Amino acid sequence: MTAVAQNPAMERELNPWLAAETRFDDAADRLSLDEGIRKVLRSPSREITVYIPVLLDDGRIEVFTGYRVQHSIARGPAKGGIRYAPDVTIEEVRALASWMTWKCAVANIPYGGGKGGVICNPTILSMGELERLTRRYTAEIIEFIGPEKDIPAPDMNTNEQVMAWMMDTYSMHMRQTTTGVVTGKPLDLGGSRGRPEATGRGCMIVTLEALKRFGIKPEDATVVIQGFGNVGGMAARLMARRGFNIVSIIEYDGAVYDANGLDIEALMTHRKETGSIVDFAGGEMIDRDEALAQKCDVLIPAAKENVITSLTAPKLKCRILTEGANGPTTAPADDILQDKGIFVIPDILANAGGVTVSYFEWVQDRQGFFWNEDLVNQRLEEIMVNGFRDVTAYGDKHKTNNRAAAYMLALDRVAFAIKLRGLYA
Ligand code: NAD
């Protein structure tokens, strides 16, 4: 039995759907949200479960379980990634779908929220098996997805190749190439420039806005980043170029530190060559928990969920917490961070750069006209800065912290859309 399983309070704290409900209820209470609208928004609009038969390479047939949850389509088509993992649960997918609704509303892009998942272990599937699984899953949910209905994207263990297969399967059924059915596609199949950097870039943009409030220049700011993957790696690269001092990078197998700022490009090369950040000559290895708790201006958890809990939050010594990952902070940890005076840029704002450039990809696909990278980045900056200003202004007006403000703003926007549309009976 794991430590979590032995501790029901911690198990509850780490449950993603309970975390989503806690934040929702808090924001709904603060807004005195109409009881009926609250009921509509508290539950997803649609949950689809499919059983996916796949022919394995050895001739056997295996049946996989897949989900697609559409939490809301009040402000536009559902939008959200698809993850492949052995431990995917419907509760997790439901929570992630609702987070997408709030994230798109905070960014003020015309989408609702959705998420999908397939219970499988992609590390033991061949490319052929993965392709057959992806195509059959797409076929099973085909009447529920589409550029005007629900637009999937990559998430954990899915990538642009998986999106290319999904797009092709959908297009074959529709008898026409429909690039706008998914985002996160390869550039040659209707993908957008700037998408790989978008989430990290968005994290940098909102961090720059937060620093202005503190009167700190980027070159005077120290930054610790957990996770050196797509989000954390890109944030590190872009922030280092912007003059920030990235003093520590934390990975699952170690943490590297240099008080004068790490050479991020050299660390990337080292990781590419060795597969790890460990033994990097340009810094000293330190304890991972210590690294997370060291004094710094900005901490960016960009690895996974439930990193900042009621146990770890008391130890943090950052001024600004930019949540690059989804759900890195548990609900009970929120109060601790507030008491410590840490300026939190919540995930539904901080990592919205990814879905924002996904939105740009969908717009470009539908126009059949593609933008250069400068235009993508300029429009991304506009949306992230507006999102930051809207959330902080909402927080100042309602005297709440940024997380509560972001949820309140999102609920307010979605509830308003529902009221305008009225209830179809
Ligand atoms: P990724 O797989 O590219 O990178 C994650 C990195 O974190 C990897 O390098 C991994 O080794 C590292 N890691 C894993 N466990 C760790 C641990 N315990 N301690 C330290 N490092 C650890 O994934 P990603 O796309 O960068 O996503 C990271 C987070 O950001 C996830 O929560 C994801 O849902 C969220 N997110 C991603 C995007 C996006 O556009 N990629 C958008 C929004 C949110």
Coordinates of C-alpha atoms and ligand atoms in Angstrom, one line a residue:
M1 CA 0.0 0.0 0.0
T2 CA 1.3 3.5 -0.8
A3 CA 1.7 6.2 1.7
V4 CA -1.2 8.1 0.1
A5 CA -3.5 5.1 0.2
Q6 CA -2.8 4.8 3.9
N7 CA -3.7 8.5 4.5
P8 CA -7.3 9.2 3.6
A9 CA -6.9 13.0 4.1
M10 CA -3.9 13.1 1.7
E11 CA -5.8 10.9 -0.7
R12 CA -8.6 13.4 -0.7
E13 CA -6.2 16.3 -1.1
L14 CA -4.7 14.7 -4.2
N15 CA -8.0 13.8 -5.9
P16 CA -8.2 15.9 -9.0
W17 CA -12.0 16.0 -9.2
L18 CA -12.3 17.0 -5.5
A19 CA -9.8 19.8 -6.2
A20 CA -11.7 21.0 -9.1
E21 CA -15.0 21.0 -7.1
T22 CA -13.4 22.8 -4.2
R23 CA -12.2 25.7 -6.3
F24 CA -15.5 25.8 -8.3
D25 CA -17.6 25.9 -5.1
D26 CA -15.4 28.6 -3.6
A27 CA -15.7 30.8 -6.6
A28 CA -19.4 30.1 -7.0
D29 CA -20.0 31.0 -3.3
R30 CA -18.0 34.2 -3.6
L31 CA -20.0 35.2 -6.8
S32 CA -23.3 34.1 -5.1
L33 CA -23.9 32.2 -8.4
D34 CA -27.5 31.4 -9.2
E35 CA -28.3 27.9 -7.9
G36 CA -29.5 26.6 -11.3
I37 CA -26.4 27.8 -13.2
R38 CA -24.3 26.4 -10.5
K39 CA -25.8 22.9 -11.1
V40 CA -25.3 23.3 -14.8
L41 CA -21.6 24.2 -14.4
R42 CA -20.8 21.8 -11.7
S43 CA -21.5 18.8 -13.8
P44 CA -20.1 18.0 -17.3
S45 CA -22.3 18.5 -20.3
R46 CA -21.4 15.0 -21.8
E47 CA -19.3 12.0 -20.9
I48 CA -18.6 9.4 -23.5
T49 CA -17.0 6.0 -22.7
V50 CA -15.9 3.8 -25.6
Y51 CA -14.5 0.3 -25.7
I52 CA -11.8 0.2 -28.4
P53 CA -10.9 -3.2 -30.0
V54 CA -7.4 -3.2 -31.3
L55 CA -5.6 -6.0 -33.2
L56 CA -2.2 -6.4 -31.5
D57 CA 1.0 -7.3 -33.5
D58 CA 0.9 -10.9 -32.1
G59 CA -2.6 -11.5 -33.6
R60 CA -4.5 -11.1 -30.3
I61 CA -7.4 -8.6 -29.9
E62 CA -7.3 -6.3 -26.9
V63 CA -10.1 -4.0 -25.8
F64 CA -9.1 -0.6 -24.4
T65 CA -11.3 1.8 -22.6
G66 CA -11.4 5.4 -23.7
Y67 CA -13.2 8.6 -22.6
R68 CA -14.1 11.9 -23.9
V69 CA -15.6 14.4 -21.6
Q70 CA -17.1 17.7 -22.8
H71 CA -17.5 19.8 -19.7
S72 CA -19.0 22.9 -21.4
I73 CA -19.8 24.2 -24.9
A74 CA -21.4 27.4 -23.7
R75 CA -18.8 29.7 -25.1
G76 CA -17.8 27.6 -28.2
P77 CA -16.7 24.1 -29.1
A78 CA -15.2 21.9 -26.4
K79 CA -11.4 22.0 -26.4
G80 CA -8.8 19.9 -24.7
G81 CA -6.1 17.2 -25.0
I82 CA -6.2 13.5 -25.1
R83 CA -3.9 11.5 -22.8
Y84 CA -2.8 7.9 -23.0
A85 CA -1.8 6.4 -19.7
P86 CA -2.4 3.1 -17.7
D87 CA -3.9 5.0 -14.7
V88 CA -6.4 7.4 -16.6
T89 CA -9.7 7.6 -14.7
I90 CA -13.0 9.2 -15.7
E91 CA -12.7 11.5 -12.6
E92 CA -9.3 12.8 -13.7
V93 CA -10.6 13.4 -17.3
R94 CA -13.7 15.1 -15.9
A95 CA -11.6 17.4 -13.7
L96 CA -9.2 18.2 -16.6
A97 CA -12.2 19.0 -18.9
S98 CA -13.6 21.5 -16.4
W99 CA -10.2 23.1 -16.0
M100 CA -10.2 23.6 -19.8
T101 CA -13.5 25.4 -19.6
W102 CA -12.1 27.8 -17.0
K103 CA -8.8 28.2 -18.8
C104 CA -10.4 29.1 -22.1
A105 CA -12.7 31.5 -20.3
V106 CA -9.8 33.3 -18.5
A107 CA -7.9 33.6 -21.8
N108 CA -11.2 34.8 -23.3
I109 CA -11.0 32.5 -26.3
P110 CA -14.2 31.2 -27.9
Y111 CA -14.0 27.6 -26.6
G112 CA -15.6 25.5 -23.9
G113 CA -13.7 22.7 -22.2
G114 CA -13.1 19.0 -23.0
K115 CA -10.6 16.3 -22.3
G116 CA -10.0 12.7 -23.4
G117 CA -8.1 9.7 -22.2
V118 CA -7.4 6.1 -23.1
I119 CA -6.4 3.6 -20.5
C120 CA -3.3 2.0 -22.1
N121 CA 0.4 1.7 -21.6
P122 CA 1.9 3.4 -24.7
T123 CA 5.4 2.4 -23.7
I124 CA 4.6 -1.2 -24.6
L125 CA 2.6 -0.6 -27.7
S126 CA 4.3 -0.7 -31.1
M127 CA 3.8 2.2 -33.5
G128 CA 1.4 0.1 -35.5
E129 CA -0.7 -0.7 -32.4
L130 CA -0.6 2.9 -31.3
E131 CA -1.9 4.0 -34.8
R132 CA -4.7 1.3 -34.8
L133 CA -5.7 2.3 -31.2
T134 CA -5.8 6.0 -32.2
R135 CA -7.7 5.5 -35.4
R136 CA -10.3 3.3 -33.7
Y137 CA -10.7 5.6 -30.7
T138 CA -11.2 8.5 -33.2
A139 CA -13.8 6.5 -35.1
E140 CA -15.6 5.6 -31.8
I141 CA -16.0 9.3 -30.8
I142 CA -16.4 10.6 -34.4
E143 CA -19.9 12.0 -34.1
F144 CA -19.0 14.0 -31.0
I145 CA -15.8 15.7 -32.4
G146 CA -15.3 18.2 -35.2
P147 CA -14.0 21.8 -35.8
E148 CA -17.4 23.2 -34.7
K149 CA -18.0 20.6 -31.9
D150 CA -15.0 19.5 -30.0
I151 CA -11.3 19.9 -30.9
P152 CA -8.8 17.4 -29.3
A153 CA -5.1 18.1 -28.9
P154 CA -2.1 16.3 -27.5
D155 CA -1.7 15.7 -23.8
M156 CA 0.3 13.2 -21.8
N157 CA 1.9 10.5 -24.1
T158 CA 0.2 11.8 -27.2
N159 CA 2.0 14.0 -29.8
E160 CA 1.7 15.5 -33.2
Q161 CA 1.9 12.1 -34.9
V162 CA -1.2 11.0 -32.9
M163 CA -2.9 14.2 -34.0
A164 CA -2.0 13.5 -37.6
W165 CA -3.6 10.0 -37.4
M166 CA -6.7 11.5 -35.7
M167 CA -7.0 14.2 -38.4
D168 CA -6.6 11.6 -41.2
T169 CA -9.2 9.2 -39.7
Y170 CA -11.7 12.0 -39.2
S171 CA -11.0 13.3 -42.8
M172 CA -11.5 9.9 -44.3
H173 CA -14.9 9.5 -42.6
M174 CA -15.9 13.0 -43.7
R175 CA -14.6 12.5 -47.3
Q176 CA -12.7 15.8 -47.0
T177 CA -9.5 16.9 -45.4
T178 CA -10.5 18.7 -42.2
T179 CA -7.4 20.0 -40.5
G180 CA -9.3 22.0 -37.9
V181 CA -10.6 18.9 -36.1
V182 CA -7.5 18.7 -33.9
T183 CA -4.7 21.0 -32.9
G184 CA -1.1 20.3 -32.1
K185 CA -0.6 18.9 -35.6
P186 CA 2.7 18.8 -37.5
L187 CA 3.5 22.1 -39.2
D188 CA 3.2 20.5 -42.6
L189 CA -0.4 19.4 -41.8
G190 CA -1.9 22.7 -40.7
G191 CA 0.0 23.1 -37.4
S192 CA 0.9 26.6 -36.2
R193 CA 4.3 28.2 -35.9
G194 CA 5.1 29.0 -32.3
R195 CA 3.1 26.1 -30.8
P196 CA 6.0 24.2 -29.2
E197 CA 7.1 27.3 -27.3
A198 CA 3.7 28.7 -26.6
T199 CA 3.1 27.4 -23.0
G200 CA 6.6 28.3 -21.8
R201 CA 6.3 31.7 -23.6
G202 CA 3.0 32.3 -21.9
C203 CA 4.5 31.5 -18.5
M204 CA 7.3 34.0 -19.2
I205 CA 4.8 36.7 -20.3
V206 CA 2.7 36.5 -17.1
T207 CA 5.8 36.3 -14.9
L208 CA 7.1 39.5 -16.5
E209 CA 3.7 41.2 -15.7
A210 CA 3.9 40.0 -12.1
L211 CA 7.5 41.3 -11.8
K212 CA 6.3 44.7 -12.8
R213 CA 4.0 44.7 -9.8
F214 CA 7.0 44.0 -7.5
G215 CA 9.2 46.5 -9.4
I216 CA 11.8 43.8 -10.2
K217 CA 13.7 43.7 -13.4
P218 CA 14.1 40.3 -15.1
E219 CA 17.8 40.5 -14.9
D220 CA 17.5 40.9 -11.1
A221 CA 15.1 38.0 -10.7
T222 CA 16.2 34.5 -9.7
V223 CA 14.1 31.6 -11.1
V224 CA 13.7 27.9 -10.1
I225 CA 12.0 25.6 -12.6
Q226 CA 10.7 22.1 -11.9
G227 CA 10.4 20.0 -15.0
F228 CA 12.7 20.5 -18.1
G229 CA 10.2 19.2 -20.7
N230 CA 8.1 21.1 -23.2
V231 CA 6.8 23.7 -20.7
G232 CA 9.7 24.0 -18.3
G233 CA 12.4 23.7 -20.9
M234 CA 10.9 26.3 -23.2
A235 CA 10.2 28.6 -20.2
A236 CA 13.8 28.2 -19.1
R237 CA 15.2 28.9 -22.6
L238 CA 13.1 31.9 -23.3
M239 CA 13.5 33.4 -19.8
A240 CA 17.3 32.9 -19.9
R241 CA 17.3 34.7 -23.2
R242 CA 15.3 37.5 -21.6
G243 CA 17.9 37.9 -18.9
F244 CA 16.4 36.1 -16.0
N245 CA 18.8 34.1 -13.7
I246 CA 17.6 30.5 -13.9
V247 CA 19.4 29.3 -10.7
S248 CA 18.0 25.8 -10.5
I249 CA 16.3 23.2 -12.7
I250 CA 14.7 20.3 -11.0
E251 CA 14.0 17.0 -12.8
Y252 CA 12.7 13.6 -11.6
D253 CA 16.2 12.3 -11.1
G254 CA 18.0 15.3 -9.6
A255 CA 18.3 19.1 -9.3
V256 CA 21.1 21.3 -10.7
Y257 CA 22.0 24.7 -9.2
D258 CA 24.2 27.7 -10.0
A259 CA 23.7 30.9 -7.9
N260 CA 24.9 33.0 -10.9
G261 CA 22.4 31.5 -13.3
L262 CA 22.7 28.3 -15.3
D263 CA 23.6 28.1 -19.0
I264 CA 20.3 26.7 -20.2
E265 CA 21.4 25.9 -23.8
A266 CA 24.4 24.0 -22.4
L267 CA 22.1 22.1 -20.0
M268 CA 19.8 21.3 -22.9
T269 CA 22.6 19.9 -24.9
H270 CA 23.8 17.9 -21.9
R271 CA 20.4 16.4 -21.4
K272 CA 20.0 15.6 -25.1
E273 CA 23.4 13.8 -25.0
T274 CA 23.1 11.9 -21.7
G275 CA 19.3 11.7 -21.3
S276 CA 19.5 13.5 -17.9
I277 CA 20.4 16.8 -16.2
V278 CA 22.5 14.8 -13.7
D279 CA 26.3 15.4 -13.8
F280 CA 26.0 18.7 -15.7
A281 CA 29.4 20.4 -15.4
G282 CA 27.9 23.9 -15.3
G283 CA 26.3 23.6 -11.9
E284 CA 26.2 21.6 -8.6
M285 CA 23.8 18.9 -7.9
I286 CA 21.5 19.6 -4.9
D287 CA 18.7 17.8 -3.2
R288 CA 15.4 18.1 -5.2
D289 CA 13.2 19.0 -2.2
E290 CA 15.8 21.6 -1.1
A291 CA 15.8 23.0 -4.6
L292 CA 12.1 23.5 -4.6
A293 CA 12.2 25.2 -1.2
Q294 CA 15.2 27.5 -1.9
K295 CA 14.8 31.3 -1.8
C296 CA 14.0 32.8 -5.2
D297 CA 11.9 35.4 -6.9
V298 CA 10.0 33.0 -9.2
L299 CA 9.2 29.3 -8.8
I300 CA 7.7 27.6 -11.9
P301 CA 6.4 24.1 -11.2
A302 CA 6.2 22.7 -14.8
A303 CA 6.3 19.0 -14.3
K304 CA 3.2 17.4 -12.9
E305 CA 0.2 17.8 -10.6
N306 CA 0.1 17.8 -6.8
V307 CA 3.7 19.0 -6.2
I308 CA 2.7 21.8 -3.8
T309 CA 0.7 20.3 -1.0
S310 CA -0.2 21.0 2.6
L311 CA 3.2 19.3 3.4
T312 CA 5.4 21.2 0.9
A313 CA 3.8 24.6 0.7
P314 CA 5.0 25.7 4.2
K315 CA 8.6 25.3 3.0
L316 CA 8.4 27.5 -0.1
K317 CA 10.4 30.7 -0.2
C318 CA 9.5 32.2 -3.6
R319 CA 7.8 35.5 -4.1
I320 CA 6.0 34.5 -7.3
L321 CA 4.6 31.1 -8.1
T322 CA 3.9 30.7 -11.8
E323 CA 2.0 27.4 -12.3
G324 CA 3.3 26.0 -15.6
A325 CA 1.9 22.5 -14.9
N326 CA -1.8 21.7 -14.6
G327 CA -2.9 21.4 -11.0
P328 CA 0.6 21.6 -9.3
T329 CA -1.0 23.0 -6.1
T330 CA -3.6 21.2 -4.1
A331 CA -6.6 23.1 -2.7
P332 CA -5.5 22.9 1.0
A333 CA -2.1 24.4 -0.1
D334 CA -3.8 27.5 -1.4
D335 CA -4.5 29.0 2.0
I336 CA -0.9 28.3 3.1
L337 CA 0.5 30.2 0.1
Q338 CA -1.9 33.0 0.7
D339 CA -0.8 33.3 4.4
K340 CA 2.8 33.3 3.2
G341 CA 2.1 36.2 0.9
I342 CA 3.2 34.3 -2.2
F343 CA 1.9 35.8 -5.5
V344 CA 0.3 32.9 -7.3
I345 CA -0.3 33.0 -11.0
P346 CA -2.7 30.1 -11.2
D347 CA -2.5 27.3 -13.8
I348 CA -5.7 28.3 -15.6
L349 CA -4.0 31.6 -16.4
A350 CA -0.2 30.8 -16.4
N351 CA -0.2 27.9 -18.8
A352 CA -3.0 29.2 -21.1
G353 CA -0.4 30.0 -23.8
G354 CA -0.7 26.4 -25.1
V355 CA -4.4 26.5 -25.7
T356 CA -4.2 30.0 -27.0
V357 CA -1.8 29.0 -29.8
S358 CA -4.0 25.9 -30.4
Y359 CA -6.8 28.4 -30.9
F360 CA -4.6 30.3 -33.4
E361 CA -3.9 27.0 -35.2
W362 CA -7.6 26.3 -35.5
V363 CA -8.2 29.9 -36.8
Q364 CA -5.4 29.5 -39.4
D365 CA -6.7 26.1 -40.5
R366 CA -10.2 27.5 -41.0
Q367 CA -8.8 30.5 -42.9
G368 CA -6.3 28.4 -44.9
F369 CA -3.9 31.2 -44.3
F370 CA -0.9 30.9 -42.0
W371 CA 0.8 33.5 -39.9
N372 CA 4.5 34.0 -39.4
E373 CA 6.0 33.3 -35.9
D374 CA 6.2 37.0 -34.9
L375 CA 2.5 37.5 -35.5
V376 CA 1.7 34.3 -33.4
N377 CA 3.9 35.5 -30.6
Q378 CA 2.6 39.1 -30.7
R379 CA -1.1 37.9 -30.5
L380 CA -0.1 35.4 -27.8
E381 CA 1.4 38.2 -25.7
E382 CA -1.7 40.3 -26.2
I383 CA -4.0 37.5 -24.8
M384 CA -1.7 36.6 -21.9
V385 CA -1.2 40.2 -20.8
N386 CA -5.0 40.8 -21.0
G387 CA -5.6 37.6 -19.1
F388 CA -3.2 38.6 -16.4
R389 CA -4.7 42.1 -16.1
D390 CA -8.3 40.8 -16.1
V391 CA -7.5 38.4 -13.3
T392 CA -5.5 40.8 -11.1
A393 CA -8.1 43.5 -11.7
Y394 CA -10.9 41.1 -10.7
G395 CA -8.8 40.1 -7.6
D396 CA -8.3 43.7 -6.6
K397 CA -11.9 44.5 -7.1
H398 CA -13.2 41.5 -5.1
K399 CA -10.3 41.5 -2.6
T400 CA -9.3 37.9 -3.4
N401 CA -6.2 36.1 -4.3
N402 CA -5.4 35.4 -7.9
R403 CA -6.6 31.8 -7.9
A404 CA -10.1 32.7 -6.6
A405 CA -10.1 35.7 -8.9
A406 CA -9.3 33.6 -12.0
Y407 CA -12.0 31.1 -11.1
M408 CA -14.6 33.8 -10.4
L409 CA -13.8 35.6 -13.7
A410 CA -14.1 32.3 -15.6
L411 CA -17.3 31.3 -13.9
D412 CA -18.7 34.8 -14.5
R413 CA -17.9 34.6 -18.2
V414 CA -19.3 31.1 -18.7
A415 CA -22.4 31.8 -16.6
F416 CA -23.0 35.0 -18.6
A417 CA -22.8 33.0 -21.9
I418 CA -25.3 30.5 -20.5
K419 CA -27.7 33.3 -19.4
L420 CA -27.5 34.9 -22.8
R421 CA -28.1 31.7 -24.7
G422 CA -31.0 30.7 -22.4
L423 CA -32.0 27.1 -21.6
Y424 CA -33.1 25.0 -24.6
A425 CA -36.1 23.0 -23.5
Ligands
NAD1 P1 6.8 17.0 -20.6 O1 6.6 15.5 -20.5 O2 7.4 17.5 -21.9 O3 7.8 17.5 -19.5 C1 7.6 17.2 -18.1 C2 9.0 17.1 -17.5 O4 8.9 17.0 -16.1 C3 9.9 16.0 -18.0 O5 11.2 16.4 -18.4 C4 9.9 15.0 -16.8 O6 11.1 14.3 -16.8 C5 9.8 16.0 -15.7 N1 9.3 15.4 -14.4 C6 8.4 14.4 -14.3 N2 8.2 14.1 -13.0 C7 9.0 15.0 -12.3 C8 9.2 15.2 -10.9 N3 8.6 14.5 -10.0 N4 10.1 16.2 -10.6 C9 10.7 16.9 -11.5 N5 10.6 16.8 -12.8 C10 9.7 15.8 -13.2 O7 5.4 17.6 -20.3 P2 4.9 19.1 -20.6 O8 4.2 19.1 -21.8 O9 6.0 20.0 -20.3 O10 3.8 19.3 -19.4 C11 4.2 19.6 -18.1 C12 3.0 20.0 -17.3 O11 2.4 21.2 -18.0 C13 1.8 19.0 -17.2 O12 1.1 19.2 -16.0 C14 0.9 19.4 -18.4 O13 -0.4 19.0 -18.2 C15 1.0 20.9 -18.3 N6 0.7 21.7 -19.5 C16 1.4 21.4 -20.7 C17 1.1 22.2 -21.8 C18 1.8 22.0 -23.1 O14 1.6 22.8 -24.0 N7 2.7 21.1 -23.2 C19 0.0 23.1 -21.8 C20 -0.6 23.4 -20.5 C21 -0.3 22.6 -19.4

